[in-house]
Short mmCIF file of C-alpha atoms and ligand atoms in Angstrom, two decimals:
data_model
loop_
_atom_site.label_atom_id
_atom_site.label_comp_id
_atom_site.label_asym_id
_atom_site.label_seq_id
_atom_site.Cartn_x
_atom_site.Cartn_y
_atom_site.Cartn_z
CA MET A 978 109.45 103.13 161.40
CA SER A 979 111.71 104.82 163.93
CA LEU A 980 111.55 104.84 167.71
CA LYS A 981 109.76 107.78 169.32
CA ASN A 982 109.73 106.97 173.03
CA GLU A 983 112.78 108.53 174.76
CA TYR A 984 113.34 105.56 177.07
CA LEU A 985 113.25 103.05 174.20
CA LYS A 986 115.53 105.27 172.10
CA LYS A 987 118.07 105.28 174.92
CA VAL A 988 117.88 101.49 175.33
CA MET A 989 118.42 101.05 171.59
CA ALA A 990 121.40 103.42 171.56
CA ASP A 991 122.93 101.50 174.50
CA VAL A 992 122.43 98.16 172.73
CA GLU A 993 124.21 99.46 169.62
CA LYS A 994 127.07 100.87 171.67
CA ARG A 995 127.51 97.82 173.86
CA ASN A 996 127.25 95.29 171.05
CA PRO A 997 129.16 96.88 168.15
CA ASN A 998 129.30 95.10 164.79
CA GLU A 999 126.33 92.86 165.58
CA PRO A 1000 123.75 94.08 163.01
CA GLU A 1001 121.47 91.03 163.30
CA PHE A 1002 121.13 91.57 167.05
CA HIS A 1003 120.40 95.28 166.56
CA GLN A 1004 117.76 94.41 163.95
CA ALA A 1005 116.01 91.94 166.27
CA VAL A 1006 116.02 94.35 169.24
CA ARG A 1007 114.84 97.31 167.17
CA GLU A 1008 111.85 95.35 165.87
CA VAL A 1009 110.77 94.40 169.39
CA LEU A 1010 111.29 97.90 170.82
CA GLU A 1011 109.25 99.44 167.99
CA SER A 1012 106.40 97.10 168.87
CA LEU A 1013 106.63 98.01 172.55
CA GLU A 1014 106.01 101.77 172.13
CA PRO A 1015 102.31 101.60 173.15
CA VAL A 1016 103.09 99.17 175.99
CA ILE A 1017 105.76 101.37 177.55
CA ALA A 1018 103.43 104.37 177.26
CA LYS A 1019 100.77 102.46 179.19
CA HIS A 1020 103.11 100.93 181.80
CA PRO A 1021 105.50 103.54 183.25
CA GLU A 1022 106.51 101.01 185.92
CA PHE A 1023 108.54 99.12 183.31
CA GLU A 1024 110.81 102.12 182.79
CA ALA A 1025 111.02 102.77 186.55
CA GLN A 1026 112.27 99.21 187.07
CA GLY A 1027 114.72 99.35 184.12
CA LEU A 1028 112.88 96.38 182.68
CA VAL A 1029 113.71 96.91 179.01
CA ASP A 1030 117.38 97.68 179.83
CA ARG A 1031 117.51 94.33 181.60
CA ILE A 1032 115.67 92.27 178.98
CA VAL A 1033 118.09 93.28 176.18
CA GLU A 1034 121.13 92.17 178.19
CA PRO A 1035 121.84 88.40 178.30
CA GLU A 1036 121.95 86.91 181.78
CA ARG A 1037 125.07 84.98 180.81
CA ILE A 1038 127.33 84.55 177.74
CA ILE A 1039 129.50 81.44 177.55
CA LYS A 1040 132.18 81.33 174.85
CA PHE A 1041 134.65 78.49 174.50
CA ARG A 1042 137.33 76.74 172.46
CA VAL A 1043 136.31 73.58 170.60
CA PRO A 1044 139.42 71.67 169.49
CA TRP A 1045 139.06 68.42 167.50
CA VAL A 1046 141.06 66.21 165.17
CA ASP A 1047 139.98 65.71 161.54
CA ASP A 1048 140.24 62.47 159.53
CA ASN A 1049 143.71 63.43 158.29
CA GLY A 1050 145.03 63.80 161.82
CA ASN A 1051 145.08 67.62 161.68
CA VAL A 1052 144.00 69.67 164.69
CA GLN A 1053 141.03 71.96 164.03
CA VAL A 1054 139.78 74.70 166.34
CA ASN A 1055 136.27 76.14 166.33
CA ARG A 1056 134.52 78.52 168.66
CA GLY A 1057 131.49 77.50 170.76
CA PHE A 1058 128.78 79.73 172.24
CA ARG A 1059 125.87 79.43 174.61
CA ILE A 1060 123.92 82.55 175.47
CA GLN A 1061 121.58 82.15 178.43
CA PHE A 1062 119.42 85.16 177.72
CA ASN A 1063 116.47 85.15 180.08
CA SER A 1064 115.21 82.68 182.70
CA ALA A 1065 112.27 84.68 184.11
CA ILE A 1066 109.63 82.10 183.17
CA GLY A 1067 111.58 78.84 182.99
CA PRO A 1068 114.93 77.15 182.26
CA TYR A 1069 116.80 78.52 179.24
CA LYS A 1070 115.64 76.79 176.07
CA GLY A 1071 116.71 77.20 172.45
CA GLY A 1072 118.66 75.48 169.72
CA LEU A 1073 122.29 75.05 168.76
CA ARG A 1074 123.35 76.23 165.30
CA PHE A 1075 126.43 74.81 163.54
CA HIS A 1076 127.17 77.00 160.51
CA PRO A 1077 130.30 78.89 159.38
CA SER A 1078 128.43 82.22 159.65
CA VAL A 1079 127.90 81.81 163.41
CA TYR A 1080 129.40 84.51 165.66
CA GLU A 1081 128.25 86.14 168.88
CA GLY A 1082 125.83 88.56 167.17
CA ILE A 1083 123.90 85.75 165.44
CA ILE A 1084 123.53 83.81 168.68
CA LYS A 1085 122.44 86.98 170.50
CA PHE A 1086 119.75 87.76 167.94
CA LEU A 1087 118.44 84.22 168.06
CA GLY A 1088 118.58 84.06 171.87
CA PHE A 1089 116.79 87.38 172.20
CA GLU A 1090 113.96 86.35 169.88
CA GLN A 1091 113.72 83.02 171.68
CA ILE A 1092 112.63 84.78 174.91
CA PHE A 1093 109.42 86.08 173.34
CA LYS A 1094 108.78 83.01 171.19
CA ASN A 1095 109.03 80.69 174.18
CA SER A 1096 106.75 82.93 176.19
CA LEU A 1097 104.18 82.85 173.36
CA THR A 1098 103.98 79.05 173.51
CA GLY A 1099 102.36 79.39 176.95
CA LEU A 1100 104.85 76.84 178.31
CA PRO A 1101 107.37 77.48 181.13
CA ILE A 1102 110.58 77.98 179.14
CA GLY A 1103 113.11 80.83 179.21
CA GLY A 1104 115.21 81.96 176.24
CA GLY A 1105 118.68 80.85 175.16
CA LYS A 1106 120.63 79.89 172.05
CA GLY A 1107 124.03 78.48 171.19
CA GLY A 1108 126.17 77.09 168.45
CA SER A 1109 129.48 77.13 166.68
CA ASP A 1110 131.15 78.29 163.48
CA PHE A 1111 131.77 74.60 162.70
CA ASP A 1112 130.44 73.52 159.28
CA PRO A 1113 129.09 69.93 159.29
CA LYS A 1114 128.78 70.03 155.49
CA GLY A 1115 131.32 67.76 153.82
CA LYS A 1116 132.53 66.30 157.15
CA SER A 1117 132.52 62.56 157.81
CA ASP A 1118 130.28 61.12 160.54
CA ALA A 1119 133.43 60.46 162.62
CA GLU A 1120 134.52 64.11 162.31
CA VAL A 1121 131.06 65.35 163.29
CA MET A 1122 131.14 62.99 166.28
CA ARG A 1123 134.55 64.20 167.47
CA PHE A 1124 133.48 67.80 167.11
CA CYS A 1125 130.21 67.21 169.02
CA GLN A 1126 132.07 65.40 171.80
CA SER A 1127 134.53 68.25 172.21
CA PHE A 1128 131.72 70.83 172.11
CA MET A 1129 129.75 69.01 174.80
CA THR A 1130 132.82 68.43 177.01
CA GLU A 1131 132.70 72.16 177.75
CA LEU A 1132 128.96 72.85 177.33
CA CYS A 1133 127.97 70.16 179.86
CA LYS A 1134 129.33 72.34 182.66
CA HIS A 1135 126.72 74.98 181.97
CA ILE A 1136 123.49 73.13 181.09
CA GLY A 1137 121.09 70.79 182.90
CA ALA A 1138 117.52 69.48 182.70
CA ASP A 1139 116.31 72.23 185.07
CA THR A 1140 118.85 74.88 184.01
CA ASP A 1141 119.28 75.03 180.26
CA VAL A 1142 118.02 72.56 177.64
CA PRO A 1143 119.48 73.02 174.12
CA ALA A 1144 117.98 71.55 170.91
CA GLY A 1145 118.77 71.56 167.17
CA ASP A 1146 118.83 74.37 164.61
CA ILE A 1147 120.65 74.88 161.30
CA GLY A 1148 123.29 72.14 160.96
CA VAL A 1149 122.17 70.33 164.12
CA GLY A 1150 119.74 67.47 163.48
CA GLY A 1151 119.21 63.98 164.89
CA ARG A 1152 122.78 62.84 164.21
CA GLU A 1153 124.39 65.75 166.05
CA ILE A 1154 121.92 65.62 168.99
CA GLY A 1155 122.74 61.90 169.39
CA PHE A 1156 126.49 62.53 169.61
CA LEU A 1157 125.98 65.48 171.98
CA TYR A 1158 123.67 63.48 174.23
CA GLY A 1159 126.04 60.50 174.39
CA GLN A 1160 128.89 62.72 175.54
CA TYR A 1161 126.75 64.54 178.14
CA LYS A 1162 125.63 61.21 179.60
CA LYS A 1163 129.16 59.85 179.70
CA ILE A 1164 130.63 62.86 181.50
CA ARG A 1165 127.76 63.61 183.90
CA ASN A 1166 126.62 60.01 184.39
CA GLU A 1167 122.95 60.96 184.29
CA PHE A 1168 120.18 60.01 181.88
CA VAL A 1169 118.05 63.15 181.88
CA GLY A 1170 116.19 65.38 179.44
CA VAL A 1171 119.07 67.81 178.95
CA LEU A 1172 118.63 68.04 175.17
CA THR A 1173 115.53 67.86 173.00
CA GLY A 1174 115.21 66.52 169.49
CA LYS A 1175 116.56 63.20 170.77
CA GLY A 1176 116.02 59.91 168.93
CA LEU A 1177 112.89 57.94 169.81
CA THR A 1178 114.86 55.11 171.44
CA TYR A 1179 116.47 57.41 174.03
CA GLY A 1180 113.85 59.90 175.18
CA GLY A 1181 112.82 61.76 172.04
CA SER A 1182 109.25 62.83 171.37
CA LEU A 1183 107.13 61.67 168.47
CA ALA A 1184 106.31 64.61 166.16
CA ARG A 1185 109.35 66.69 167.25
CA THR A 1186 111.00 66.23 163.85
CA GLN A 1187 107.86 67.48 162.10
CA ALA A 1188 106.93 70.13 164.68
CA THR A 1189 108.37 73.38 163.31
CA GLY A 1190 107.17 72.81 159.75
CA TYR A 1191 103.78 71.42 160.80
CA GLY A 1192 103.36 74.20 163.38
CA LEU A 1193 104.15 76.82 160.75
CA CYS A 1194 101.34 75.49 158.57
CA TYR A 1195 98.87 75.23 161.49
CA PHE A 1196 99.59 78.88 162.31
CA THR A 1197 99.26 79.94 158.66
CA GLU A 1198 96.04 77.97 158.19
CA GLU A 1199 94.51 79.66 161.26
CA MET A 1200 95.62 83.10 160.04
CA LEU A 1201 94.03 82.34 156.64
CA ASN A 1202 90.86 80.82 158.17
CA ASP A 1203 90.38 83.96 160.27
CA LYS A 1204 90.05 85.86 156.98
CA GLY A 1205 87.84 83.25 155.34
CA ASN A 1206 90.68 81.66 153.39
CA SER A 1207 92.80 78.46 153.59
CA PHE A 1208 95.69 76.47 152.07
CA ASN A 1209 93.27 74.49 149.95
CA GLY A 1210 94.00 74.88 146.25
CA LYS A 1211 96.81 77.39 146.82
CA THR A 1212 100.25 77.46 145.17
CA VAL A 1213 103.01 77.56 147.78
CA VAL A 1214 106.69 78.50 147.55
CA ILE A 1215 109.01 77.37 150.36
CA SER A 1216 112.70 78.28 150.67
CA GLY A 1217 115.27 75.93 152.20
CA SER A 1218 115.16 72.14 152.11
CA GLY A 1219 116.15 71.32 155.66
CA ASN A 1220 114.10 70.17 158.61
CA VAL A 1221 111.65 73.08 158.66
CA ALA A 1222 111.15 73.30 154.88
CA ILE A 1223 110.60 69.55 154.43
CA TYR A 1224 107.87 69.26 157.06
CA ALA A 1225 106.25 72.54 156.04
CA THR A 1226 106.01 71.05 152.53
CA GLU A 1227 104.44 67.89 153.95
CA LYS A 1228 101.78 69.70 155.99
CA ALA A 1229 101.02 72.36 153.36
CA THR A 1230 100.37 69.53 150.90
CA GLN A 1231 98.15 67.66 153.41
CA LEU A 1232 96.15 70.87 153.85
CA GLY A 1233 95.46 70.99 150.10
CA GLY A 1234 98.24 73.32 148.94
CA LYS A 1235 100.62 72.63 146.04
CA VAL A 1236 104.28 73.32 146.89
CA VAL A 1237 106.16 74.12 143.68
CA ALA A 1238 109.62 75.26 144.85
CA LEU A 1239 112.36 74.50 147.40
CA SER A 1240 115.98 75.68 147.68
CA ASP A 1241 119.33 75.32 149.40
CA SER A 1242 122.20 77.78 149.73
CA ASN A 1243 123.25 77.15 146.09
CA GLY A 1244 119.98 77.48 144.20
CA TYR A 1245 116.32 76.55 143.86
CA ILE A 1246 114.14 74.02 142.09
CA TYR A 1247 110.79 74.74 140.48
CA ASP A 1248 108.45 71.84 139.76
CA LYS A 1249 105.13 73.05 138.42
CA ASN A 1250 103.59 69.63 139.02
CA GLY A 1251 104.23 69.88 142.75
CA ILE A 1252 107.36 68.81 144.65
CA ASP A 1253 108.01 65.06 145.01
CA LEU A 1254 108.67 65.19 148.75
CA ASP A 1255 109.65 61.53 149.18
CA TYR A 1256 112.51 62.11 146.78
CA VAL A 1257 113.56 65.35 148.53
CA LYS A 1258 113.62 63.49 151.86
CA GLN A 1259 115.81 60.78 150.33
CA LEU A 1260 118.20 63.39 148.89
CA LYS A 1261 118.39 65.61 151.96
CA GLU A 1262 117.77 63.40 155.00
CA VAL A 1263 119.45 60.20 153.83
CA GLU A 1264 122.03 61.05 151.16
CA ARG A 1265 122.81 64.65 152.32
CA LYS A 1266 122.95 65.81 148.67
CA ARG A 1267 122.31 69.19 147.01
CA ILE A 1268 118.80 70.21 145.90
CA LYS A 1269 119.83 70.38 142.23
CA GLU A 1270 120.08 66.56 142.23
CA TYR A 1271 116.24 66.64 142.22
CA LEU A 1272 116.48 66.94 138.43
CA ASN A 1273 118.09 63.47 138.22
CA LYS A 1274 114.66 61.97 138.84
CA HIS A 1275 112.56 64.90 137.63
CA PRO A 1276 114.20 66.30 134.47
CA GLU A 1277 110.97 68.18 133.72
CA ALA A 1278 111.61 70.43 136.76
CA GLU A 1279 113.85 73.53 136.60
CA TYR A 1280 116.98 74.33 138.62
CA HIS A 1281 118.28 77.89 138.99
CA GLU A 1282 121.50 78.98 140.65
CA GLY A 1283 121.18 81.58 143.43
CA CYS A 1284 118.62 81.83 146.22
CA SER A 1285 116.62 85.02 145.80
CA GLY A 1286 115.08 84.08 142.43
CA ILE A 1287 112.74 81.71 144.24
CA TRP A 1288 110.61 84.71 145.30
CA THR A 1289 109.90 85.62 141.68
CA ILE A 1290 107.82 82.45 141.25
CA LYS A 1291 104.11 83.24 141.22
CA CYS A 1292 102.43 81.91 144.35
CA ASP A 1293 99.61 82.53 146.83
CA ILE A 1294 101.53 81.60 149.96
CA ALA A 1295 105.27 82.04 150.65
CA LEU A 1296 107.02 80.33 153.56
CA PRO A 1297 110.69 81.37 153.96
CA CYS A 1298 112.32 78.46 155.84
CA ALA A 1299 116.09 78.82 155.22
CA THR A 1300 117.88 81.60 157.11
CA GLN A 1301 117.93 85.22 158.33
CA ASN A 1302 117.48 88.11 155.88
CA GLU A 1303 116.94 85.80 152.88
CA LEU A 1304 113.90 87.79 151.69
CA ASP A 1305 114.58 91.47 150.97
CA GLU A 1306 112.52 94.42 149.77
CA ALA A 1307 112.88 93.59 146.06
CA SER A 1308 111.79 89.99 146.69
CA ALA A 1309 108.82 91.17 148.76
CA LYS A 1310 107.77 93.50 145.93
CA ALA A 1311 108.02 90.64 143.44
CA LEU A 1312 105.80 88.45 145.64
CA VAL A 1313 103.24 91.25 146.03
CA ALA A 1314 103.23 91.94 142.28
CA ASN A 1315 102.48 88.24 141.75
CA GLY A 1316 99.49 88.38 144.10
CA VAL A 1317 100.81 86.68 147.26
CA VAL A 1318 98.10 86.46 149.94
CA ALA A 1319 100.06 85.24 152.97
CA VAL A 1320 103.70 85.05 154.06
CA ALA A 1321 104.70 83.22 157.23
CA GLU A 1322 108.24 82.79 158.54
CA GLY A 1323 109.55 79.28 159.23
CA ALA A 1324 113.13 80.52 159.53
CA ASN A 1325 114.18 83.05 162.16
CA MET A 1326 114.06 86.67 160.89
CA PRO A 1327 114.12 85.65 157.18
CA SER A 1328 112.44 88.89 156.04
CA THR A 1329 114.33 92.17 156.21
CA PRO A 1330 112.49 95.07 157.95
CA GLU A 1331 111.93 96.66 154.51
CA ALA A 1332 110.34 93.44 153.22
CA VAL A 1333 108.01 93.27 156.25
CA GLU A 1334 106.97 96.86 155.55
CA VAL A 1335 106.14 95.96 151.92
CA PHE A 1336 103.94 93.05 153.03
CA GLN A 1337 102.12 94.99 155.73
CA SER A 1338 101.48 98.07 153.60
CA ASN A 1339 100.04 95.89 150.83
CA GLY A 1340 97.60 94.00 153.02
CA VAL A 1341 99.48 90.68 152.83
CA LEU A 1342 98.84 88.50 155.90
CA PHE A 1343 102.24 88.31 157.56
CA GLY A 1344 103.08 85.73 160.26
CA PRO A 1345 106.37 86.62 162.01
CA ALA A 1346 108.86 83.92 163.02
CA LYS A 1347 108.41 84.32 166.77
CA ALA A 1348 104.82 83.24 166.43
CA ALA A 1349 104.78 81.16 163.26
CA ASN A 1350 107.79 78.90 163.95
CA ALA A 1351 107.24 78.45 167.69
CA GLY A 1352 105.92 74.91 167.14
CA GLY A 1353 109.44 73.44 167.28
CA VAL A 1354 110.32 74.79 170.69
CA ALA A 1355 106.79 74.13 171.96
CA THR A 1356 107.16 70.46 171.08
CA SER A 1357 110.62 70.46 172.65
CA ALA A 1358 108.93 71.60 175.86
CA LEU A 1359 106.47 68.70 175.43
CA GLU A 1360 109.51 66.40 175.10
CA MET A 1361 110.79 67.80 178.41
CA SER A 1362 107.42 67.04 180.04
CA GLN A 1363 107.50 63.46 178.77
CA ASN A 1364 111.08 63.03 180.01
CA SER A 1365 110.10 64.30 183.47
CA GLN A 1366 107.13 61.93 183.56
CA ARG A 1367 109.22 59.09 182.08
CA LEU A 1368 106.40 58.51 179.60
CA SER A 1369 105.99 58.76 175.83
CA TRP A 1370 102.89 60.23 174.30
CA THR A 1371 101.51 59.06 170.93
CA PHE A 1372 102.13 60.99 167.71
CA GLU A 1373 98.46 62.00 167.64
CA GLU A 1374 98.57 63.34 171.21
CA VAL A 1375 101.65 65.47 170.57
CA ASP A 1376 100.39 66.67 167.19
CA ALA A 1377 97.02 67.67 168.69
CA LYS A 1378 98.76 69.64 171.46
CA LEU A 1379 101.01 71.31 168.86
CA LYS A 1380 98.02 72.35 166.77
CA ASP A 1381 96.25 73.76 169.83
CA ILE A 1382 99.35 75.74 170.79
CA MET A 1383 99.72 77.23 167.29
CA VAL A 1384 96.05 78.22 167.11
CA ASN A 1385 96.39 79.90 170.53
CA ILE A 1386 99.57 81.71 169.49
CA TYR A 1387 97.77 83.12 166.47
CA HIS A 1388 94.81 84.36 168.50
CA ASN A 1389 96.94 85.72 171.37
CA SER A 1390 99.04 87.67 168.86
CA ALA A 1391 95.99 88.92 166.95
CA ASP A 1392 94.22 89.93 170.20
CA ALA A 1393 97.27 91.76 171.60
CA ALA A 1394 97.65 93.68 168.31
CA GLU A 1395 94.01 94.70 168.35
CA LYS A 1396 94.10 95.69 172.04
CA TYR A 1397 96.97 98.09 171.37
CA GLY A 1398 95.30 99.60 168.30
CA LEU A 1399 97.38 97.66 165.74
CA LYS A 1400 94.80 95.27 164.28
CA ASP A 1401 96.24 92.61 161.95
CA ASN A 1402 99.83 93.63 162.76
CA PHE A 1403 100.92 90.20 163.99
CA VAL A 1404 104.55 91.35 164.33
CA ALA A 1405 103.56 93.84 167.01
CA GLY A 1406 100.98 91.46 168.48
CA ALA A 1407 103.46 88.60 168.89
CA ASN A 1408 106.11 90.87 170.38
CA ILE A 1409 103.65 92.44 172.83
CA ALA A 1410 102.01 89.18 173.93
CA GLY A 1411 105.40 87.47 174.36
CA PHE A 1412 106.85 90.44 176.22
CA LEU A 1413 104.01 90.97 178.71
CA LYS A 1414 104.32 87.53 180.34
CA VAL A 1415 108.09 87.78 180.72
CA ALA A 1416 107.80 91.37 181.98
CA ASP A 1417 105.27 90.36 184.61
CA ALA A 1418 107.55 87.56 185.86
CA MET A 1419 110.58 89.88 185.91
CA MET A 1420 108.66 92.54 187.85
CA ALA A 1421 107.62 89.94 190.43
CA GLN A 1422 111.17 88.61 190.88
CA GLY A 1423 112.85 91.96 191.66
CA ILE A 1424 116.01 93.44 190.18
CA VAL A 1425 118.02 90.27 189.52
P1 NDP B 2793 118.59 72.79 158.42
O1 NDP B 2793 120.03 72.84 158.67
O2 NDP B 2793 117.86 71.50 158.51
O3 NDP B 2793 118.25 73.42 156.98
C1 NDP B 2793 118.61 74.70 156.64
C2 NDP B 2793 118.19 74.96 155.21
O4 NDP B 2793 118.37 76.33 154.90
C3 NDP B 2793 119.04 74.18 154.22
O5 NDP B 2793 118.31 73.91 153.07
C4 NDP B 2793 120.16 75.18 153.93
O6 NDP B 2793 120.82 74.96 152.70
C5 NDP B 2793 119.40 76.48 153.90
N1 NDP B 2793 120.31 77.58 154.27
C6 NDP B 2793 121.03 77.69 155.41
N2 NDP B 2793 121.78 78.79 155.39
C7 NDP B 2793 121.51 79.38 154.21
C8 NDP B 2793 121.96 80.55 153.59
N3 NDP B 2793 122.88 81.33 154.18
N4 NDP B 2793 121.44 80.87 152.38
C9 NDP B 2793 120.52 80.07 151.79
N5 NDP B 2793 120.06 78.94 152.33
C10 NDP B 2793 120.55 78.59 153.50
O7 NDP B 2793 117.95 73.89 159.41
P2 NDP B 2793 116.44 74.04 159.89
O8 NDP B 2793 115.51 73.64 158.81
O9 NDP B 2793 116.34 73.42 161.22
O10 NDP B 2793 116.37 75.62 160.13
C11 NDP B 2793 115.95 76.53 159.12
C12 NDP B 2793 115.52 77.83 159.76
O11 NDP B 2793 114.44 77.57 160.68
C13 NDP B 2793 116.58 78.54 160.60
O12 NDP B 2793 116.39 79.94 160.50
C14 NDP B 2793 116.27 78.11 162.02
O13 NDP B 2793 116.75 79.02 162.98
C15 NDP B 2793 114.76 78.09 161.96
N6 NDP B 2793 114.10 77.28 162.99
C16 NDP B 2793 114.35 75.94 163.12
C17 NDP B 2793 113.68 75.20 164.08
C18 NDP B 2793 113.85 73.73 164.19
O14 NDP B 2793 113.10 73.12 164.98
N7 NDP B 2793 114.73 73.09 163.45
C19 NDP B 2793 112.79 75.85 165.04
C20 NDP B 2793 112.52 77.24 164.78
C21 NDP B 2793 113.19 77.91 163.80
P3 NDP B 2793 122.30 74.31 152.68
O15 NDP B 2793 122.10 72.86 152.91
O16 NDP B 2793 122.82 74.65 151.34
O17 NDP B 2793 123.08 74.99 153.78
#
């Protein structure tokens, strides 16, 4: 699909010119602008107020040096980023990613998507994202700690419980959040909810660890239920084996599905008997090992090198939960040929635009990341509420709120799609519903 509206075409051309060599950011903006065609046609005031020109430009980009000393006494230098994209409806909120592939374009794409995702949760949070090209893989705990301390020494000047509240993402889990929080507290001398995903002994929320994966399955179940279907008895393929993939596996199984495959950046495992999740948790969360070690305990399972082969496994439901653009057109065609019924994105932008087109034109129910994986940030916002109240809610309370939020996100996206004549196009529906709330707030606040 290409843009038709002259105003949106001009905004897109400006984005490409102003942000050269950032293809992931262009891809994320283009998808949103394509969805907004009917909205802009109906609301000429948005163009008059330059609203779309403003929403594609980050409010602030912070870029900094992160020097640290490795275990051999050598000085290492990484680059840190925080992009405070949009604060129209609340303080900036979004994760930190530590991965060697991180550069400004990746953080921009993630920060941009975060605006609409956070809006969809119905909670008062703006959009932001950050990270570094640091690779925690293969580093000792002491090296990770020194890196996190150096990173936070600069970042702490720019964030705050009412300003900007980062969380985890790829490469940033409980260990990293702990080190980051300790350094923030030491420098600023304040014990506040400035990060989410914290440990339970120092302000974390029950169910935050599970939230993205569980939320993904609650969204998918609602999408299936709406069409008279469910997880029950279905074969499920999930990519990745990190935080999102592990808890998506747990919830999909609880809902009656059988998860038969998981992966990491080296390859994938296929266990036709259903994945032994306790063992995967031990390997990944405790021992930080590779997914192929799964065969040590389950020699009957298969391991294959390379990531994309996972999409050739026959399944009813596919949940990509690893990284951006991991599922391309050929993989989408393979899934369709094997009879996939629903695909929902746990990772951010895991399906290429061509893959999305294949799913939508073949009647596959497709849940886009902004809607389907919003459970993580929604629960982070619930962590912020608990920190402000200085209270901790029970697991059941948080989980029930999460489920409610995901069901609402599904229906708000489905309703917005239908209202604009795009029934069952949840990509457009999520973009439109997320956009309208932010646009309304921006219109009310003037040209700022
Ligand atoms: P983790 O770091 O816990 O796990 C990431 C998983 O994806 C690992 O199995 C990793 O394998 C794999 N992976 C990472 N990069 C690649 C790659 N280039 N190719 C193939 N596999 C890769 O991260 P999360 O589970 O937290 O995040 C996964 C996705 O979900 C990301 O897109 C993230 O933005 C998104 N997300 C996360 C949320 C959260 O709450 N954590 C919230 C919303 C979205 P390996 O170990 O080999 O690197």
